[in-house]
């Protein structure tokens, strides 16, 4: 029998839906693209806390404050989960943090937009977490075990995030004229950047084809974006809000909604660091890192003392 190469045996496991685990042999390129995607995912969760954290002290009621606080704490947990999954691939957490704080690492472009009103917090829950769910549910079936398992817990919490956001908007949609205008204004500002969360068109994506072959991705960028649009159009009707796309219309032949052109120049501009809040987000992350140095140092000293005590005992 012809000697199957390591790559062939690896791809046969992928094709047979056998999860790849940290100790399994894997092509360097598979490891590299997982470190790339999982680290950026983790960075997105951590940076994603910032736009919402801005409204914890401004929430209109104790109930809204508690829900938002819980969501922001969840995002921190998602980030730590994903950094742990990333570490199983052989990269250490300090390196990941350094990549984020130095501006070398990417994180989702969506978090470089400002949260101007309370309705933005609802729009983030409905649209941003809604897009995240669309993207993350298939990742529960990702070929890399630690990533897939991390996603199961993350997705359960994302559903609460999306629902609390939708409920904020539903409340505003039944409110005063001013609240309805605030709602529409937020959706106008968050709709197109949410569409960009799924990545560039498949034709311009250097990673999608290989990620589909390795079953890291189960759907392409365009397929997930289309699913997202199809779901949001009906939800927007419940909110009595107009999605800011005059080309949005049902296409019976395709069985999907057609939608307008996405501004990919804006997308790449934000990805390259020139979005409305890129600088502010990195400054906030670096300040938080510096302000937290004493906690990390105290934890290390405490751990060393405990180890020394154990040795003596
Ligand atoms: N923001 C920033 N960079 C993006 C991007 C976005 N929205 N979409 C794509 N890119 C980058 C990619 O990272 C890639 O650059 P790289 O090769 O230097 O990494 C380049 O643009 C080309 O994109 P590809 O489509 O070829 O890249 P991928 O195959 O990695 O697909 C992705 C992009 C769909 C975002 C994929 O990485 C993915 O599914 N990641 C996991 C999910 C994720 O990160 N979601 C981000 C939001 S998390 C979130 O919203 C949390 C919620 O709780 C709020």
Short mmCIF file of C-alpha atoms in Angstrom, two decimals, residues 126-128 130-135 162 187 190-199 220-237 241-251 254-262 264:
data_model
loop_
_atom_site.label_atom_id
_atom_site.label_comp_id
_atom_site.label_asym_id
_atom_site.label_seq_id
_atom_site.Cartn_x
_atom_site.Cartn_y
_atom_site.Cartn_z
CA UNK A 126 -28.73 42.82 18.01
CA UNK A 127 -26.37 43.25 15.05
CA UNK A 128 -22.80 42.68 16.28
CA UNK A 130 -26.09 38.56 16.04
CA UNK A 131 -23.32 38.47 13.40
CA UNK A 132 -20.96 36.89 15.91
CA UNK A 133 -23.49 34.11 16.59
CA UNK A 134 -23.92 33.52 12.85
CA UNK A 135 -20.15 33.14 12.57
CA UNK A 162 -28.14 39.23 21.27
CA UNK A 187 -29.06 51.06 13.09
CA UNK A 190 -24.05 49.90 12.77
CA UNK A 191 -25.62 48.02 9.85
CA UNK A 192 -22.83 48.20 7.26
CA UNK A 193 -19.91 47.74 9.71
CA UNK A 194 -21.74 44.63 11.05
CA UNK A 195 -21.90 43.25 7.50
CA UNK A 196 -18.12 43.68 7.28
CA UNK A 197 -17.61 41.44 10.35
CA UNK A 198 -17.83 38.37 8.12
CA UNK A 199 -14.66 39.38 6.30
CA UNK A 220 -17.59 30.97 3.53
CA UNK A 221 -17.66 34.69 4.42
CA UNK A 222 -20.30 35.45 1.80
CA UNK A 223 -22.51 32.50 2.81
CA UNK A 224 -22.57 33.63 6.47
CA UNK A 225 -23.14 37.26 5.48
CA UNK A 226 -26.12 36.23 3.38
CA UNK A 227 -27.60 34.19 6.27
CA UNK A 228 -27.17 37.23 8.51
CA UNK A 229 -29.00 39.54 6.10
CA UNK A 230 -31.84 37.07 5.61
CA UNK A 231 -32.39 36.83 9.38
CA UNK A 232 -32.07 40.57 10.09
CA UNK A 233 -34.59 41.80 7.53
CA UNK A 234 -37.52 40.15 9.30
CA UNK A 235 -36.23 41.17 12.76
CA UNK A 236 -35.98 44.78 11.56
CA UNK A 237 -39.71 44.67 10.70
CA UNK A 241 -36.77 50.15 11.76
CA UNK A 242 -35.45 50.61 8.20
CA UNK A 243 -32.17 48.92 7.30
CA UNK A 244 -30.06 51.56 5.50
CA UNK A 245 -29.80 49.72 2.18
CA UNK A 246 -32.14 50.80 -0.69
CA UNK A 247 -31.03 47.73 -2.68
CA UNK A 248 -32.33 45.30 -0.05
CA UNK A 249 -35.07 43.22 -1.66
CA UNK A 250 -36.24 39.61 -1.71
CA UNK A 251 -35.00 37.62 -4.71
CA UNK A 254 -32.19 32.99 -5.19
CA UNK A 255 -34.38 32.45 -2.14
CA UNK A 256 -32.40 35.18 -0.39
CA UNK A 257 -32.41 38.96 0.02
CA UNK A 258 -30.29 40.88 -2.47
CA UNK A 259 -28.35 43.69 -0.83
CA UNK A 260 -26.26 46.67 -1.85
CA UNK A 261 -22.53 47.11 -2.36
CA UNK A 262 -20.40 47.08 0.85
CA UNK A 264 -14.66 47.64 1.16
#
